Tab-separated table of C-alpha atoms in Angstrom:
chain	number	residue	atom	x	y	z
X	399	MET	CA	-16.614	109.510	-64.090
X	400	LYS	CA	-19.827	110.290	-66.386
X	401	ASN	CA	-18.550	108.187	-69.362
X	402	ARG	CA	-17.702	105.467	-67.076
X	403	ILE	CA	-21.283	104.980	-65.779
X	404	GLU	CA	-22.559	105.181	-69.230
X	405	LYS	CA	-20.476	102.426	-70.474
X	406	ILE	CA	-21.577	100.250	-67.476
X	407	LEU	CA	-25.205	101.215	-68.219
X	408	GLN	CA	-24.721	100.078	-71.804
X	409	ASN	CA	-23.275	96.892	-70.839
X	410	ARG	CA	-26.116	94.302	-71.559
X	411	GLU	CA	-24.408	90.961	-69.949
X	412	LEU	CA	-23.745	93.455	-66.788
X	413	ASN	CA	-27.320	94.852	-66.909
X	414	LEU	CA	-28.555	91.097	-67.533
X	415	GLY	CA	-26.326	90.093	-64.432
X	416	PHE	CA	-28.098	92.569	-62.288
X	417	LEU	CA	-31.650	91.548	-63.289
X	418	ILE	CA	-31.019	87.944	-62.835
X	419	PHE	CA	-29.396	88.862	-58.990
X	420	ILE	CA	-32.711	91.019	-58.379
X	421	LEU	CA	-34.854	88.245	-59.659
X	422	LEU	CA	-33.190	85.594	-57.543
X	423	ILE	CA	-33.745	87.658	-54.288
X	424	ILE	CA	-37.302	88.187	-55.136
X	425	VAL	CA	-37.982	84.456	-55.649
X	426	THR	CA	-35.796	83.490	-52.681
X	427	ILE	CA	-37.708	85.766	-50.243
X	428	ARG	CA	-41.020	83.690	-51.298
X	429	ALA	CA	-39.115	80.345	-51.449
X	430	PRO	CA	-35.694	80.476	-49.528
X	431	LYS	CA	-34.889	76.596	-50.703
X	432	PHE	CA	-34.796	78.054	-54.372
X	433	LEU	CA	-31.196	78.938	-54.368
X	434	GLU	CA	-30.223	75.656	-52.810
X	435	LEU	CA	-27.406	73.789	-54.631
X	436	SER	CA	-29.416	71.044	-56.148
X	437	ASN	CA	-32.257	73.276	-57.126
X	438	VAL	CA	-29.832	75.512	-58.963
X	439	GLU	CA	-28.195	72.737	-60.589
X	440	ARG	CA	-31.825	71.688	-61.693
X	441	ILE	CA	-32.309	74.995	-63.273
X	442	VAL	CA	-29.281	75.201	-65.271
X	443	ASN	CA	-29.882	71.455	-66.543
X	444	ASP	CA	-33.476	72.141	-67.148
X	445	THR	CA	-31.686	75.507	-69.618
X	446	ALA	CA	-29.104	73.259	-71.289
X	447	ILE	CA	-30.941	72.306	-74.192
X	448	LEU	CA	-32.037	76.028	-74.802
X	449	ILE	CA	-28.244	77.277	-74.319
X	450	MET	CA	-27.222	74.533	-77.090
X	451	VAL	CA	-29.479	75.607	-79.468
X	452	ALA	CA	-29.713	79.428	-78.946
X	453	SER	CA	-25.963	79.362	-79.400
X	454	GLY	CA	-26.819	78.525	-82.866
X	455	GLN	CA	-29.588	81.151	-83.350
X	456	LEU	CA	-26.921	83.569	-82.128
X	457	LEU	CA	-25.166	82.815	-85.610
X	458	VAL	CA	-28.338	83.068	-87.719
X	459	ILE	CA	-29.092	86.280	-86.374
X	460	LEU	CA	-25.547	87.823	-86.454
X	461	THR	CA	-26.120	87.472	-90.121
X	462	GLY	CA	-29.340	89.531	-89.995
X	463	GLY	CA	-31.544	86.473	-90.357
X	464	ILE	CA	-33.672	84.436	-88.312
X	465	ASP	CA	-34.780	80.863	-88.087
X	466	LEU	CA	-38.318	79.819	-87.120
X	467	SER	CA	-38.082	76.103	-88.023
X	468	VAL	CA	-35.974	75.160	-84.972
X	469	GLY	CA	-38.608	73.746	-82.922
X	470	SER	CA	-39.828	71.766	-86.090
X	471	THR	CA	-36.047	70.640	-86.449
X	472	ILE	CA	-35.946	69.509	-82.852
X	473	ALA	CA	-39.368	67.414	-83.302
X	474	PHE	CA	-38.421	65.800	-86.493
X	475	SER	CA	-34.622	64.917	-85.419
X	476	GLY	CA	-35.740	63.639	-81.867
X	477	MET	CA	-38.903	61.507	-83.383
X	478	ALA	CA	-36.400	60.114	-86.152
X	479	ALA	CA	-34.006	59.306	-83.664
X	480	SER	CA	-36.542	57.731	-81.280
X	481	MET	CA	-38.060	55.410	-83.935
X	482	MET	CA	-34.696	54.310	-85.237
X	483	ASN	CA	-34.067	53.186	-81.399
X	484	GLN	CA	-37.641	51.733	-81.079
X	485	TYR	CA	-37.161	49.318	-84.283
X	486	TYR	CA	-33.645	48.864	-84.247
X	487	PRO	CA	-32.550	48.538	-80.265
X	488	GLY	CA	-29.318	46.537	-81.218
X	489	ILE	CA	-27.927	49.978	-83.192
X	490	PRO	CA	-25.105	51.552	-80.635
X	491	VAL	CA	-26.341	54.538	-78.714
X	492	TYR	CA	-24.101	56.619	-80.183
X	493	LEU	CA	-25.006	56.033	-83.856
X	494	VAL	CA	-28.467	56.854	-82.754
X	495	LEU	CA	-27.060	60.081	-81.480
X	496	LEU	CA	-25.008	60.827	-84.437
X	497	SER	CA	-27.887	60.055	-86.797
X	498	GLY	CA	-30.174	62.271	-84.907
X	499	ILE	CA	-27.457	65.198	-85.360
X	500	LEU	CA	-26.694	64.250	-88.944
X	501	ILE	CA	-30.859	64.596	-89.574
X	502	GLY	CA	-30.610	68.122	-88.106
X	503	THR	CA	-27.991	69.068	-90.294
X	504	ALA	CA	-29.413	68.052	-93.125
X	505	LEU	CA	-32.656	70.035	-92.254
X	506	GLY	CA	-30.448	72.932	-91.584
X	507	ALA	CA	-28.496	72.782	-94.735
X	508	PHE	CA	-31.898	72.631	-96.682
X	509	ASN	CA	-32.664	75.938	-94.914
X	510	GLY	CA	-29.265	77.467	-95.784
X	511	VAL	CA	-29.852	76.438	-99.171
X	512	CYS	CA	-33.026	78.057	-99.689
X	513	VAL	CA	-31.808	81.409	-97.909
X	514	ALA	CA	-28.258	81.533	-99.472
X	515	PHE	CA	-28.740	79.955	-103.003
X	516	GLY	CA	-32.757	80.603	-103.462
X	517	LYS	CA	-32.403	84.039	-102.044
X	518	ILE	CA	-35.376	83.542	-100.316
X	519	PRO	CA	-35.596	85.949	-96.989
X	520	PRO	CA	-34.724	83.532	-93.673
X	521	VAL	CA	-38.018	84.499	-92.155
X	522	ILE	CA	-40.135	83.296	-95.087
X	523	THR	CA	-37.900	80.399	-95.403
X	524	THR	CA	-37.928	79.059	-92.077
X	525	LEU	CA	-41.711	80.042	-91.722
X	526	GLY	CA	-42.182	77.467	-94.244
X	527	THR	CA	-40.181	74.801	-93.283
X	528	MET	CA	-41.369	75.081	-89.703
X	529	SER	CA	-44.557	73.827	-91.101
X	530	ILE	CA	-42.941	71.385	-93.618
X	531	PHE	CA	-40.856	69.700	-90.848
X	532	ARG	CA	-43.591	69.505	-88.264
X	533	GLY	CA	-45.932	68.062	-90.714
X	534	LEU	CA	-43.058	65.597	-91.821
X	535	THR	CA	-42.943	64.573	-88.263
X	536	PHE	CA	-46.636	63.527	-88.186
X	537	VAL	CA	-46.316	61.838	-91.296
X	538	MET	CA	-42.942	59.784	-90.352
X	539	SER	CA	-44.590	58.849	-86.914
X	540	LYS	CA	-48.320	58.423	-88.256
X	541	GLY	CA	-49.412	60.230	-85.524
X	542	GLN	CA	-47.930	58.033	-83.016
X	543	TRP	CA	-45.981	58.735	-79.979
X	544	VAL	CA	-42.597	56.881	-78.849
X	545	THR	CA	-42.750	56.209	-75.194
X	546	ALA	CA	-40.340	55.163	-72.371
X	547	HIS	CA	-41.299	51.453	-72.523
X	548	GLU	CA	-40.513	51.319	-76.343
X	549	MET	CA	-36.979	53.095	-75.835
X	550	THR	CA	-33.541	51.328	-74.606
X	551	GLU	CA	-32.414	51.995	-71.343
X	552	SER	CA	-29.035	53.044	-72.992
X	553	PHE	CA	-30.801	55.703	-75.209
X	554	MET	CA	-32.764	57.350	-72.204
X	555	ASN	CA	-29.501	57.413	-70.448
X	556	ILE	CA	-27.744	59.811	-72.904
X	557	PRO	CA	-28.624	63.160	-71.048
X	558	LYS	CA	-28.317	61.193	-67.587
X	559	GLY	CA	-25.637	60.397	-65.225
X	560	ARG	CA	-22.768	62.872	-64.594
X	561	PHE	CA	-19.473	63.822	-66.331
X	562	PHE	CA	-16.890	64.646	-63.362
X	563	LEU	CA	-19.817	65.506	-60.811
X	564	ILE	CA	-21.642	67.807	-63.587
X	565	PRO	CA	-25.235	66.591	-64.846
X	566	ASN	CA	-24.254	64.943	-68.304
X	567	LEU	CA	-26.933	67.623	-70.298
X	568	THR	CA	-24.991	70.440	-68.593
X	569	ALA	CA	-21.764	68.759	-69.520
X	570	TRP	CA	-23.238	68.753	-73.045
X	571	ALA	CA	-24.005	72.381	-73.213
X	572	ILE	CA	-20.820	73.783	-71.482
X	573	LEU	CA	-18.871	71.540	-74.445
X	574	ILE	CA	-21.228	73.267	-76.971
X	575	CYS	CA	-20.329	76.684	-75.440
X	576	ILE	CA	-16.500	76.202	-75.249
X	577	ILE	CA	-16.475	75.132	-79.157
X	578	MET	CA	-19.033	78.014	-80.392
X	579	PHE	CA	-16.827	80.539	-78.071
X	580	TYR	CA	-13.773	79.560	-79.896
X	581	PHE	CA	-15.254	79.532	-83.233
X	582	ILE	CA	-17.025	83.002	-82.928
X	583	ARG	CA	-13.956	84.674	-81.593
X	584	TYR	CA	-10.946	82.949	-83.098
X	585	THR	CA	-11.982	81.847	-86.358
X	586	ARG	CA	-11.978	83.438	-89.607
X	587	HIS	CA	-15.613	82.179	-90.331
X	588	GLY	CA	-16.388	83.894	-87.101
X	589	ARG	CA	-15.318	87.075	-88.075
X	590	GLU	CA	-17.295	86.435	-91.652
X	591	ILE	CA	-20.204	85.980	-89.668
X	592	TYR	CA	-20.016	89.665	-87.716
X	593	ALA	CA	-18.679	90.973	-91.246
X	594	ILE	CA	-21.825	89.839	-93.000
X	595	GLY	CA	-24.267	91.162	-90.498
X	596	GLY	CA	-22.275	94.420	-89.615
X	597	ASN	CA	-22.121	95.709	-93.269
X	598	LYS	CA	-22.504	93.091	-96.289
X	599	THR	CA	-21.273	95.582	-99.080
X	600	ALA	CA	-18.027	96.221	-97.228
X	601	ALA	CA	-17.860	92.175	-96.309
X	602	HIS	CA	-17.864	91.648	-100.071
X	603	PHE	CA	-15.365	93.924	-100.898
X	604	VAL	CA	-12.852	92.125	-98.760
X	605	GLY	CA	-13.750	88.589	-100.222
X	606	VAL	CA	-16.627	87.457	-97.804
X	607	SER	CA	-19.011	85.023	-99.469
X	608	GLU	CA	-22.623	85.874	-98.038
X	609	LYS	CA	-23.768	82.556	-99.732
X	610	LYS	CA	-21.225	80.421	-97.929
X	611	VAL	CA	-21.646	82.019	-94.359
X	612	ASN	CA	-26.013	82.087	-94.615
X	613	PHE	CA	-25.516	78.066	-95.726
X	614	MET	CA	-22.854	77.533	-93.018
X	615	VAL	CA	-25.121	79.156	-90.195
X	616	PHE	CA	-28.086	77.560	-90.827
X	617	THR	CA	-26.231	74.227	-91.022
X	618	ILE	CA	-24.630	74.543	-88.037
X	619	LEU	CA	-28.044	75.768	-86.171
X	620	GLY	CA	-29.524	72.464	-87.699
X	621	ALA	CA	-26.906	70.098	-86.396
X	622	LEU	CA	-27.387	71.867	-82.520
X	623	CYS	CA	-31.294	71.288	-83.306
X	624	GLY	CA	-30.532	67.512	-84.111
X	625	LEU	CA	-28.546	67.233	-80.636
X	626	ALA	CA	-31.271	68.796	-79.007
X	627	GLY	CA	-33.508	66.571	-80.527
X	628	VAL	CA	-32.386	63.401	-79.158
X	629	MET	CA	-31.184	65.137	-75.776
X	630	TRP	CA	-34.980	66.017	-75.774
X	631	THR	CA	-36.649	62.698	-76.124
X	632	ALA	CA	-33.951	60.517	-74.258
X	633	ARG	CA	-34.532	63.178	-71.355
X	634	TYR	CA	-38.271	63.218	-71.150
X	635	ALA	CA	-38.355	59.261	-72.457
X	636	ALA	CA	-41.186	60.256	-75.038
X	637	ALA	CA	-41.243	61.433	-78.885
X	638	VAL	CA	-44.196	63.661	-79.724
X	639	ASN	CA	-45.220	65.179	-82.596
X	640	GLU	CA	-45.622	68.552	-80.701
X	641	THR	CA	-42.109	68.478	-79.144
X	642	ALA	CA	-40.329	71.841	-79.011
X	643	ALA	CA	-43.575	73.503	-80.215
X	644	GLY	CA	-42.938	77.287	-79.811
X	645	PHE	CA	-39.072	76.678	-78.821
X	646	GLU	CA	-38.074	79.085	-81.462
X	647	LEU	CA	-39.360	81.967	-79.510
X	648	GLN	CA	-37.464	81.165	-76.710
X	649	THR	CA	-34.120	80.636	-78.615
X	650	VAL	CA	-35.097	84.232	-80.111
X	651	ALA	CA	-35.631	85.598	-76.476
X	652	ALA	CA	-32.451	84.611	-75.030
X	653	CYS	CA	-30.278	86.117	-77.904
X	654	VAL	CA	-32.408	89.441	-77.856
X	655	LEU	CA	-32.097	89.536	-73.670
X	656	GLY	CA	-28.519	88.877	-74.083
X	657	GLY	CA	-28.057	92.019	-76.158
X	658	VAL	CA	-27.813	90.719	-79.975
X	659	SER	CA	-29.040	92.888	-82.287
X	660	MET	CA	-31.928	91.625	-84.666
X	661	ALA	CA	-30.208	93.889	-87.380
X	662	GLY	CA	-27.233	91.411	-87.219
X	663	GLY	CA	-23.386	92.324	-86.700
X	664	ALA	CA	-23.525	92.761	-82.877
X	665	GLY	CA	-24.283	90.339	-80.150
X	666	ALA	CA	-21.938	87.856	-77.725
X	667	LEU	CA	-22.237	84.387	-76.691
X	668	THR	CA	-21.955	85.549	-73.089
X	669	GLY	CA	-25.071	87.477	-73.438
X	670	VAL	CA	-26.873	84.329	-74.848
X	671	ILE	CA	-25.893	82.131	-72.116
X	672	MET	CA	-26.984	84.914	-69.553
X	673	GLY	CA	-30.294	85.165	-71.307
X	674	SER	CA	-31.098	81.534	-71.647
X	675	LEU	CA	-30.464	81.473	-67.807
X	676	PHE	CA	-32.685	84.346	-67.242
X	677	LEU	CA	-35.805	82.282	-68.979
X	678	GLY	CA	-34.501	79.181	-67.366
X	679	ILE	CA	-35.358	81.044	-63.928
X	680	ILE	CA	-38.406	82.801	-64.784
X	681	ASN	CA	-39.468	79.432	-65.811
X	682	ASN	CA	-38.706	77.509	-62.664
X	683	ALA	CA	-39.867	80.497	-60.408
X	684	LEU	CA	-43.498	80.660	-61.841
X	685	PRO	CA	-44.763	77.726	-59.756
X	686	VAL	CA	-42.603	79.256	-56.578
X	687	VAL	CA	-44.768	82.551	-56.780
X	688	ASN	CA	-47.909	80.772	-57.751
X	689	LEU	CA	-48.407	81.680	-61.108
X	690	SER	CA	-49.873	79.462	-63.840
X	691	PRO	CA	-47.387	77.988	-66.392
X	692	PHE	CA	-50.078	79.070	-68.903
X	693	TYR	CA	-48.382	82.810	-68.418
X	694	GLN	CA	-44.822	81.516	-69.556
X	695	MET	CA	-45.348	82.482	-73.285
X	696	ALA	CA	-47.152	85.703	-72.416
X	697	ILE	CA	-44.244	86.536	-70.228
X	698	GLN	CA	-41.486	85.602	-72.763
X	699	GLY	CA	-43.261	87.785	-75.548
X	700	PHE	CA	-43.340	90.882	-73.174
X	701	VAL	CA	-39.622	90.248	-72.462
X	702	VAL	CA	-38.656	90.011	-75.941
X	703	LEU	CA	-40.725	92.818	-77.032
X	704	THR	CA	-39.004	95.044	-74.252
X	705	ALA	CA	-35.629	93.821	-74.999
X	706	ILE	CA	-36.103	94.619	-78.679
X	707	VAL	CA	-37.230	98.100	-77.926
X	708	ALA	CA	-34.174	98.715	-75.319
X	709	ASN	CA	-31.920	97.396	-78.181
X	710	VAL	CA	-33.396	99.859	-80.799
X	711	LEU	CA	-33.279	102.658	-78.076
X	712	MET	CA	-29.953	101.912	-77.375
X	713	GLU	CA	-28.790	101.667	-80.964
X	714	GLN	CA	-30.602	105.139	-81.757
X	715	ARG	CA	-28.637	106.632	-79.016
X	716	ASN	CA	-25.326	105.586	-79.967
X	717	GLU	CA	-25.846	106.672	-83.664
X	718	LYS	CA	-27.152	110.113	-82.296
X	719	GLN	CA	-23.697	110.125	-79.954
X	720	LEU	CA	-21.627	109.276	-83.108
X	721	LEU	CA	-23.132	111.929	-85.230
X	722	ASN	CA	-22.340	114.332	-82.568
X	723	ARG	CA	-18.855	113.461	-82.470
X	724	ARG	CA	-18.420	113.904	-85.927
X	725	ARG	CA	-19.774	117.297	-86.029
X	726	GLN	CA	-17.486	118.425	-83.191
């Protein structure tokens, strides 16, 4: 019975689900309409882009890395796609969407080359490219915005509408999650990602290429950032140079909240999805409880720090238990 209770307490997804439940109760007491279907749908839709990008950040963190350039990649890809739509409105919207994804893929691949083949630590690489990509966004746009009256209706409708009663943006997030779940759980590449993050030396002995895995995860994350960039600018009908500034913190927060180890090798997509939803609920609940949106960054930082400390304490406890079992 004691072991069963300990397993339940160590289940991060279950604990996070309980926290979400408590949070919903607290907010609903203040605002009974918070749990209305229309509002729940809006919260999920607002969180869809975070879920998509955080699922890619999961892959990078599982290898023991981190990507701090996701916000800048989103901004550059979104601005490039918006400007293409602005200057060449006759181009089919699916080609504009594809172009944004390819641009994000190229930026992610650049990070991957620096990390995998240049052997530059991920945090240093992406800290540099965060500034480079953001600067290139300013250069490309000449500091100008692309606003709604400069975009075509078909471009702005990409994330809007419904797919079998599901909002398009939410449907995109569901599709990405299904693909990522299959990729992580049922493909050789998914197992290699966990192997590199868990034990690089052992992974090398069984023939796993660290270079290929690192290049792959950064490239995939770049592609998801490209998709997010188009969705972001189309949804808000504005491409600005500061788009997604600080978004990297949210993606890392979603992963850490979901039980992903920053050391690599441990974590699940379900936890990341729940972590994203937890942040989405907090962001939507702030106005309800009369807290300024300016508290958002501080709250996210506190949540990340708390989750990291909890992860470290849990890992230390598991290591002690393992040592005690070996001694017995």
